[in-house]
Short mmCIF file of C-alpha atoms and ligand atoms in Angstrom, two decimals:
data_model
loop_
_atom_site.label_atom_id
_atom_site.label_comp_id
_atom_site.label_asym_id
_atom_site.label_seq_id
_atom_site.Cartn_x
_atom_site.Cartn_y
_atom_site.Cartn_z
CA MET A 270 27.15 58.66 52.60
CA THR A 271 27.72 59.75 49.03
CA GLU A 272 25.41 58.49 46.34
CA GLN A 273 26.09 55.14 44.69
CA ILE A 274 28.10 55.29 41.48
CA HIS A 275 26.22 53.65 38.62
CA LEU A 276 28.69 51.79 36.44
CA ALA A 277 28.91 50.27 32.99
CA ILE A 278 31.86 47.91 32.52
CA LEU A 279 32.68 47.32 28.85
CA GLY A 280 34.83 44.20 28.58
CA SER A 281 33.88 42.85 32.02
CA THR A 282 35.31 39.39 31.32
CA GLY A 283 38.86 40.60 30.61
CA SER A 284 41.81 41.25 32.88
CA ILE A 285 40.77 44.84 33.71
CA GLY A 286 37.06 44.00 33.74
CA THR A 287 37.40 41.18 36.28
CA GLN A 288 39.67 43.29 38.49
CA ALA A 289 37.14 46.12 38.36
CA LEU A 290 34.50 43.69 39.61
CA GLU A 291 36.85 42.75 42.46
CA VAL A 292 36.95 46.45 43.39
CA VAL A 293 33.15 46.59 43.28
CA ARG A 294 32.88 43.38 45.33
CA ALA A 295 35.03 44.93 48.06
CA HIS A 296 32.85 48.09 48.16
CA ARG A 297 29.36 46.86 47.40
CA THR A 298 27.62 49.85 48.95
CA GLU A 299 29.57 52.33 46.80
CA PHE A 300 28.63 50.96 43.39
CA GLN A 301 25.67 49.77 41.39
CA ILE A 302 26.43 47.85 38.18
CA ASP A 303 24.00 48.83 35.43
CA LEU A 304 25.66 47.27 32.38
CA LEU A 305 28.20 44.50 31.71
CA THR A 306 29.46 43.62 28.23
CA ALA A 307 31.71 40.89 26.85
CA HIS A 308 32.91 39.67 23.50
CA SER A 309 32.35 35.91 23.64
CA ASN A 310 32.98 34.53 27.14
CA ALA A 311 29.31 33.77 27.83
CA ASP A 312 29.93 31.56 30.87
CA LEU A 313 31.86 34.21 32.79
CA LEU A 314 29.45 36.98 31.74
CA ILE A 315 26.50 34.92 33.04
CA GLN A 316 28.30 34.22 36.31
CA GLN A 317 29.14 37.93 36.75
CA ALA A 318 25.58 39.00 35.98
CA LEU A 319 24.10 36.56 38.47
CA GLU A 320 26.45 37.92 41.14
CA PHE A 321 26.17 41.68 40.41
CA ASN A 322 22.61 41.84 39.07
CA PRO A 323 23.06 44.49 36.35
CA ASN A 324 20.04 45.96 34.60
CA THR A 325 21.39 44.79 31.21
CA VAL A 326 24.19 42.71 29.65
CA VAL A 327 25.47 42.61 26.08
CA ILE A 328 27.34 39.74 24.46
CA ALA A 329 29.03 40.98 21.27
CA ASP A 330 29.23 37.49 19.74
CA VAL A 331 25.63 36.90 18.65
CA ALA A 332 26.22 33.15 18.37
CA LYS A 333 26.20 33.13 22.20
CA LEU A 334 23.11 35.35 22.59
CA GLN A 335 20.53 32.60 23.17
CA LEU A 336 22.73 30.90 25.76
CA VAL A 337 23.03 34.15 27.74
CA LYS A 338 19.30 34.90 27.39
CA ASP A 339 18.35 31.46 28.68
CA ALA A 340 20.53 31.98 31.74
CA LEU A 341 19.67 35.60 32.59
CA LEU A 342 16.14 36.42 31.45
CA PRO A 343 14.65 34.32 34.30
CA ALA A 344 16.67 36.48 36.72
CA GLY A 345 15.08 39.63 35.25
CA ILE A 346 18.28 40.80 33.51
CA LYS A 347 17.91 42.21 30.00
CA VAL A 348 20.17 40.64 27.36
CA PHE A 349 21.27 42.01 23.99
CA GLY A 350 23.77 40.92 21.32
CA GLY A 351 26.24 42.61 18.95
CA ASN A 352 28.62 45.53 19.12
CA GLN A 353 25.93 48.01 18.05
CA SER A 354 24.01 47.15 21.21
CA ILE A 355 27.07 48.08 23.28
CA GLU A 356 27.15 51.47 21.55
CA GLN A 357 23.46 52.03 22.23
CA LEU A 358 23.19 50.73 25.78
CA VAL A 359 26.24 52.57 27.04
CA GLN A 360 24.02 55.67 26.73
CA MET A 361 21.47 54.29 29.24
CA GLU A 362 20.10 57.16 31.34
CA SER A 363 21.02 55.65 34.73
CA ILE A 364 24.77 55.17 34.01
CA ASP A 365 27.20 57.68 35.59
CA THR A 366 30.59 56.23 34.68
CA VAL A 367 31.71 53.92 31.89
CA LEU A 368 34.83 51.79 32.39
CA THR A 369 36.21 51.16 28.90
CA ALA A 370 38.05 47.84 29.27
CA ILE A 371 37.60 46.48 25.75
CA VAL A 372 40.95 45.79 24.08
CA GLY A 373 42.04 47.51 20.87
CA TYR A 374 40.34 49.58 18.17
CA ALA A 375 37.13 47.67 18.95
CA GLY A 376 36.67 49.98 21.96
CA LEU A 377 36.59 53.25 20.00
CA ALA A 378 32.95 53.39 18.88
CA SER A 379 31.47 52.59 22.31
CA THR A 380 33.80 55.09 24.05
CA LEU A 381 32.72 57.86 21.65
CA SER A 382 29.09 56.87 22.18
CA ALA A 383 29.47 57.08 25.98
CA ILE A 384 31.11 60.51 25.74
CA ARG A 385 28.38 61.72 23.39
CA ALA A 386 25.86 60.80 26.09
CA GLY A 387 27.85 62.75 28.70
CA LYS A 388 29.05 59.75 30.73
CA GLN A 389 32.21 60.07 32.79
CA ILE A 390 34.93 57.80 31.39
CA ALA A 391 37.33 55.56 33.29
CA LEU A 392 39.64 54.80 30.40
CA ALA A 393 41.56 51.53 30.21
CA ASN A 394 41.23 51.20 26.43
CA LYS A 395 44.34 53.23 25.55
CA GLU A 396 44.00 52.38 21.83
CA THR A 397 41.01 54.75 21.70
CA LEU A 398 43.26 57.75 22.41
CA VAL A 399 46.05 56.40 20.20
CA VAL A 400 43.74 56.03 17.19
CA ALA A 401 41.61 59.16 17.55
CA GLY A 402 42.98 61.21 20.46
CA LYS A 403 41.99 64.56 19.03
CA LEU A 404 38.44 63.49 18.16
CA VAL A 405 37.93 61.85 21.57
CA THR A 406 39.37 64.68 23.68
CA ASP A 407 37.61 67.41 21.64
CA LEU A 408 34.27 65.62 22.09
CA ALA A 409 34.92 65.11 25.80
CA ARG A 410 35.64 68.82 26.24
CA GLU A 411 32.51 69.76 24.30
CA LYS A 412 30.36 67.42 26.43
CA GLY A 413 32.00 68.34 29.75
CA VAL A 414 33.14 64.75 30.22
CA ASN A 415 36.18 63.87 32.32
CA ILE A 416 38.44 61.05 31.16
CA TYR A 417 40.00 59.39 34.21
CA PRO A 418 43.01 57.22 33.38
CA VAL A 419 43.08 53.57 34.42
CA ASP A 420 46.47 52.79 32.90
CA SER A 421 48.79 52.64 35.93
CA GLU A 422 51.33 55.12 34.53
CA HIS A 423 48.68 57.69 33.64
CA SER A 424 46.93 57.19 36.95
CA ALA A 425 50.28 57.90 38.61
CA ILE A 426 50.66 61.14 36.64
CA PHE A 427 47.06 62.08 37.43
CA GLN A 428 47.61 61.42 41.14
CA CYS A 429 50.78 63.58 41.07
CA LEU A 430 48.80 66.37 39.40
CA THR A 431 46.08 66.48 42.05
CA GLY A 432 46.27 69.97 43.56
CA GLU A 433 48.68 71.08 40.80
CA PHE A 434 46.29 71.74 37.94
CA GLN A 435 47.33 75.40 37.65
CA ASN A 436 51.06 74.62 37.62
CA PRO A 437 52.87 74.10 34.31
CA ILE A 438 54.32 70.64 33.69
CA GLU A 439 57.89 70.72 32.37
CA LYS A 440 57.88 67.05 31.45
CA ILE A 441 56.64 63.65 32.54
CA TYR A 442 58.51 60.38 32.89
CA LEU A 443 56.56 57.25 32.04
CA THR A 444 58.13 54.23 33.69
CA ALA A 445 58.41 50.93 31.81
CA SER A 446 59.30 47.56 33.31
CA GLY A 447 61.22 46.72 30.14
CA GLY A 448 59.19 43.52 29.77
CA PRO A 449 60.45 39.94 29.67
CA PHE A 450 63.20 40.68 27.09
CA ARG A 451 64.94 43.63 28.75
CA GLY A 452 68.69 43.44 28.11
CA LYS A 453 68.39 41.06 25.16
CA THR A 454 70.16 41.78 21.86
CA ARG A 455 68.43 41.85 18.47
CA ASP A 456 70.05 38.50 17.66
CA ALA A 457 68.59 36.95 20.79
CA LEU A 458 65.16 38.42 20.02
CA ALA A 459 65.13 36.81 16.58
CA THR A 460 64.22 33.43 18.08
CA VAL A 461 62.04 34.25 21.11
CA THR A 462 58.73 32.39 21.36
CA LYS A 463 55.24 33.54 22.20
CA GLN A 464 55.38 31.56 25.46
CA GLN A 465 58.41 33.63 26.51
CA ALA A 466 56.76 36.86 25.37
CA LEU A 467 53.62 36.08 27.37
CA LYS A 468 55.57 35.81 30.65
CA HIS A 469 55.54 39.38 31.96
CA PRO A 470 57.83 39.83 34.98
CA ASN A 471 55.53 42.07 37.09
CA TRP A 472 51.98 42.27 35.71
CA SER A 473 49.35 39.72 34.74
CA MET A 474 47.34 41.16 31.82
CA GLY A 475 45.45 40.25 28.65
CA ALA A 476 47.48 38.66 25.83
CA LYS A 477 47.55 41.72 23.55
CA VAL A 478 48.88 44.19 26.13
CA THR A 479 51.37 41.56 27.34
CA ILE A 480 52.88 41.20 23.86
CA ASP A 481 52.84 45.01 23.53
CA SER A 482 54.85 45.14 26.76
CA ALA A 483 57.42 42.72 25.37
CA THR A 484 57.93 44.81 22.20
CA LEU A 485 57.74 48.16 24.13
CA MET A 486 54.84 49.11 21.85
CA ASN A 487 52.78 49.33 25.01
CA LYS A 488 55.01 52.17 26.20
CA GLY A 489 54.78 53.76 22.77
CA LEU A 490 50.98 53.64 22.90
CA GLU A 491 51.13 55.07 26.42
CA VAL A 492 53.30 57.99 25.26
CA ILE A 493 50.59 58.90 22.75
CA GLU A 494 47.88 58.32 25.38
CA ALA A 495 49.71 60.71 27.73
CA LYS A 496 49.98 63.40 25.06
CA TRP A 497 46.19 63.50 24.75
CA LEU A 498 45.28 63.01 28.41
CA PHE A 499 47.61 65.71 29.73
CA HIS A 500 47.87 68.05 26.69
CA LEU A 501 51.62 67.61 26.31
CA LYS A 502 54.05 68.19 23.47
CA PRO A 503 56.00 65.11 22.31
CA ALA A 504 59.26 66.55 23.70
CA GLN A 505 57.71 66.67 27.19
CA ILE A 506 57.20 62.89 27.39
CA GLU A 507 60.12 60.68 28.33
CA VAL A 508 60.29 56.94 28.95
CA VAL A 509 62.50 55.49 31.66
CA VAL A 510 62.95 51.77 32.28
CA HIS A 511 62.33 50.78 35.90
CA PRO A 512 62.37 46.98 36.18
CA GLN A 513 60.81 46.76 39.67
CA SER A 514 57.53 48.50 38.62
CA ILE A 515 57.21 50.29 41.97
CA VAL A 516 57.46 53.90 40.76
CA HIS A 517 54.46 54.07 38.44
CA SER A 518 55.46 57.37 36.76
CA LEU A 519 56.69 60.88 37.57
CA VAL A 520 55.90 64.53 36.85
CA GLN A 521 58.54 67.27 36.70
CA PHE A 522 57.19 70.77 37.27
CA ASN A 523 58.51 74.12 36.01
CA ASP A 524 60.50 74.69 39.23
CA GLY A 525 62.36 71.39 38.72
CA SER A 526 60.50 69.52 41.46
CA ILE A 527 59.62 65.91 40.61
CA LYS A 528 56.63 64.07 42.08
CA ALA A 529 56.24 60.32 41.77
CA GLN A 530 53.52 57.83 42.70
CA LEU A 531 54.64 54.50 44.17
CA GLY A 532 53.08 51.22 45.16
CA LEU A 533 53.17 47.50 44.50
CA PRO A 534 52.01 46.66 40.96
CA ASP A 535 48.25 46.06 41.29
CA MET A 536 45.80 47.38 38.68
CA LYS A 537 42.96 47.41 41.21
CA LEU A 538 44.35 50.64 42.69
CA PRO A 539 44.28 52.72 39.47
CA ILE A 540 40.93 51.17 38.52
CA GLN A 541 39.43 52.13 41.88
CA TYR A 542 40.91 55.65 41.83
CA ALA A 543 39.49 56.27 38.34
CA LEU A 544 36.05 55.23 39.59
CA THR A 545 36.03 57.14 42.88
CA TYR A 546 38.22 60.25 42.24
CA PRO A 547 38.71 62.47 44.19
CA ARG A 548 37.98 60.03 47.03
CA ARG A 549 40.34 57.27 48.13
CA LEU A 550 38.57 54.19 49.49
CA THR A 551 40.25 52.03 52.11
CA THR A 552 41.64 48.81 50.66
CA THR A 553 43.27 45.63 51.88
CA PHE A 554 45.75 45.54 48.97
CA LYS A 555 49.19 44.30 49.98
CA ARG A 556 51.30 47.23 51.17
CA PHE A 557 54.72 48.19 49.82
CA ASN A 558 57.62 47.39 52.14
CA PHE A 559 60.97 49.15 51.64
CA ALA A 560 62.84 46.15 53.07
CA ASP A 561 61.64 44.03 50.13
CA TYR A 562 63.08 46.55 47.63
CA PRO A 563 66.52 47.65 48.79
CA SER A 564 67.19 49.13 45.37
CA LEU A 565 64.93 50.76 42.83
CA THR A 566 66.78 51.12 39.53
CA PHE A 567 66.33 53.25 36.42
CA GLU A 568 67.86 52.99 32.95
CA GLN A 569 67.40 54.23 29.38
CA PRO A 570 65.23 52.12 27.07
CA ASP A 571 67.14 50.28 24.33
CA ARG A 572 65.43 51.99 21.42
CA ALA A 573 67.62 50.47 18.72
CA THR A 574 66.58 46.96 19.75
CA PHE A 575 62.95 47.67 20.68
CA ARG A 576 62.00 49.70 17.62
CA CYS A 577 58.28 49.87 18.34
CA LEU A 578 58.88 52.69 20.84
CA ASP A 579 60.43 54.93 18.17
CA LEU A 580 57.72 54.01 15.66
CA ALA A 581 55.14 55.28 18.15
CA TYR A 582 57.06 58.53 18.71
CA GLU A 583 57.29 58.92 14.93
CA ALA A 584 53.53 58.41 14.56
CA MET A 585 52.86 60.92 17.34
CA ASP A 586 55.14 63.53 15.74
CA LYS A 587 53.49 63.04 12.36
CA GLY A 588 49.94 63.35 13.76
CA GLY A 589 46.85 62.96 11.55
CA ASN A 590 45.93 59.31 10.99
CA MET A 591 49.49 57.98 11.46
CA ALA A 592 48.90 56.62 14.96
CA CYS A 593 45.72 54.96 13.66
CA ILE A 594 47.88 53.21 11.03
CA LEU A 595 50.42 52.26 13.72
CA ASN A 596 47.69 50.84 15.96
CA ALA A 597 45.91 48.80 13.28
CA ALA A 598 49.21 47.38 11.99
CA ASN A 599 50.21 46.52 15.54
CA GLU A 600 46.92 44.72 16.23
CA VAL A 601 47.36 42.60 13.08
CA ALA A 602 51.03 41.93 13.87
CA VAL A 603 50.36 40.91 17.49
CA GLU A 604 47.58 38.56 16.46
CA ALA A 605 49.80 37.02 13.76
CA PHE A 606 52.59 36.57 16.33
CA LEU A 607 50.15 34.94 18.79
CA ASN A 608 49.08 32.58 15.98
CA ASP A 609 52.73 31.66 15.22
CA ARG A 610 52.50 33.29 11.79
CA ILE A 611 55.24 35.89 12.19
CA LYS A 612 58.39 36.18 14.28
CA PHE A 613 58.85 38.61 17.16
CA LEU A 614 61.10 41.02 15.23
CA SER A 615 58.67 41.07 12.30
CA ILE A 616 56.12 42.91 14.47
CA ALA A 617 58.07 46.19 14.18
CA ALA A 618 58.97 45.52 10.53
CA LEU A 619 55.32 45.01 9.60
CA ILE A 620 54.21 48.18 11.38
CA GLU A 621 56.95 50.25 9.76
CA LYS A 622 55.99 48.99 6.29
CA CYS A 623 52.36 49.98 6.91
CA MET A 624 53.39 53.45 8.12
CA GLN A 625 55.42 53.93 4.93
CA THR A 626 52.69 52.66 2.61
CA LEU A 627 49.25 53.79 3.73
CA THR A 628 47.82 57.15 2.73
CA PHE A 629 48.51 59.90 5.25
CA ILE A 630 45.59 62.15 6.16
CA ASN A 631 46.45 65.33 8.06
CA ALA A 632 43.07 66.16 9.63
CA PRO A 633 41.01 62.95 9.62
CA SER A 634 37.26 62.72 10.27
CA TYR A 635 35.74 59.75 12.14
CA GLU A 636 35.04 58.09 8.77
CA ASP A 637 38.69 58.60 7.79
CA TYR A 638 39.78 56.75 10.94
CA VAL A 639 37.38 53.90 10.19
CA ASN A 640 38.72 53.64 6.62
CA THR A 641 42.34 53.95 7.70
CA ASP A 642 41.86 51.15 10.23
CA GLN A 643 40.26 48.88 7.60
CA GLU A 644 42.76 49.68 4.84
CA THR A 645 45.72 49.17 7.17
CA ARG A 646 44.41 45.82 8.39
CA LYS A 647 43.89 44.69 4.79
CA PHE A 648 47.39 45.69 3.74
CA ALA A 649 49.00 44.34 6.94
CA GLN A 650 47.38 40.93 6.32
CA THR A 651 49.03 40.77 2.89
CA LEU A 652 52.42 41.25 4.56
CA VAL A 653 51.97 38.45 7.11
CA PRO A 654 52.96 35.47 4.91
CA THR A 655 56.27 36.96 3.74
CA ILE A 656 57.57 39.43 6.30
P1 NAD B 119 41.56 41.35 27.85
O1 NAD B 119 41.87 40.76 26.54
O2 NAD B 119 41.89 40.60 29.07
O3 NAD B 119 39.99 41.71 27.90
C1 NAD B 119 39.35 42.37 26.87
C2 NAD B 119 37.85 42.49 27.12
O4 NAD B 119 37.26 43.12 26.00
C3 NAD B 119 37.14 41.16 27.30
O5 NAD B 119 36.09 41.31 28.23
C4 NAD B 119 36.55 40.89 25.91
O6 NAD B 119 35.36 40.13 25.98
C5 NAD B 119 36.26 42.30 25.42
N1 NAD B 119 36.39 42.42 23.96
C6 NAD B 119 37.47 42.06 23.21
N2 NAD B 119 37.24 42.31 21.91
C7 NAD B 119 35.99 42.83 21.83
C8 NAD B 119 35.18 43.26 20.75
N3 NAD B 119 35.59 43.20 19.47
N4 NAD B 119 33.96 43.74 21.03
C9 NAD B 119 33.51 43.78 22.29
N5 NAD B 119 34.22 43.38 23.36
C10 NAD B 119 35.45 42.90 23.12
O7 NAD B 119 42.26 42.79 27.85
P2 NAD B 119 42.79 43.62 29.12
O8 NAD B 119 44.17 43.19 29.43
O9 NAD B 119 41.77 43.64 30.19
O10 NAD B 119 42.93 45.06 28.47
C11 NAD B 119 41.81 45.90 28.23
C12 NAD B 119 42.33 47.30 27.89
O11 NAD B 119 42.96 47.83 29.04
C13 NAD B 119 43.37 47.32 26.77
O12 NAD B 119 43.20 48.47 25.99
C14 NAD B 119 44.70 47.40 27.53
O13 NAD B 119 45.71 48.04 26.80
C15 NAD B 119 44.29 48.22 28.74
N6 NAD B 119 45.15 47.99 29.91
C16 NAD B 119 45.20 46.76 30.49
C17 NAD B 119 46.00 46.54 31.60
C18 NAD B 119 46.00 45.20 32.30
O14 NAD B 119 46.62 45.09 33.35
N7 NAD B 119 45.36 44.17 31.78
C19 NAD B 119 46.76 47.58 32.12
C20 NAD B 119 46.69 48.82 31.51
C21 NAD B 119 45.87 49.03 30.41
MG1 MG B 120 50.40 50.84 31.57
#
């Protein structure tokens, strides 16, 4: 038997975090949980800790700290509060692999901290690579850290590349379901509600990534994520809409051959593969059946209607801190949309305005990213009431 993998799960109470714990539950002898962290869902964090017996938990929301301490200290589990504690504890000696399942820019500091300590990364938090892809991948290279993708499309590419690492990639195709509004016109999108946007046809995910899927910003963020993960040029990354979400993405090699990875949509598979690569563990996940899918279809994304995709390509082409601006503006816009403060089409408008207004920095430092994120959020908030 191979040695147990010692895991930290950052964001254990979210959609990815809870599915990761399902993977662990199904393979208890393979994994040891050392650290669980959550933002504010104390009840679920306590329940998870009592089941998986980690060495330590962190609750970012310090208002909940005493509640978590009262529940877990008697069980011999250490409890800390605040985001700084996540950054510190992710460096714990015993941890092998850190699953970054925090949503948004909030995941950047702890991911960098884990890489600095030489931990292997199972990366769900795509915003980290969008905001500071160069900084993160340079540091990972320097520290000899591998970043294993959890995002299903990037896991698909990674699985296609196994055994091919010496062979040049001509291009990759990232598949997109098209989200709940595929086929709708701009006029129709003007009046869509958050309830409609939150109904994803194929995947059940956290609210932020679900709205990103409806605007196609999720695919835009994934294009940028792919650039950094696989060292690609923008022209090598293409998006194709595939409404059935069975083909998870494809790689085209220099001889014209295309490899694809297929399966029913289930995030537990890419999560598990990122944790156990290069091994594949036996699972009981529902198997794909060709009879259920007599046709798999592919079409071009409607980029004129879903403008967020082009905004992401633009930010990627520009480089520097532009994708950091895009990401911060998007986080503010999505939250405002979820709070019924802006309309669906205003999400792209708000992001574009931020990209036109904020100061561009060609070769940003970490501090520049922090400032860009803050400045963009401040400016984006001023746009919310009128856009
Ligand atoms: P989620 O909202 O369901 O969960 C987010 C987790 O992060 C929660 O545990 C929450 O407590 C924690 N968190 C949130 N803000 C925090 C903060 N400021 N400080 C500390 N912890 C905080 O999100 P999710 O859907 O699980 O997505 C997580 C990441 O994975 C995102 O980057 C998303 O894009 C990516 N992803 C998700 C899916 C999916 O199927 N859900 C698929 C691909 C990629
Ligand atoms: Mg994805």
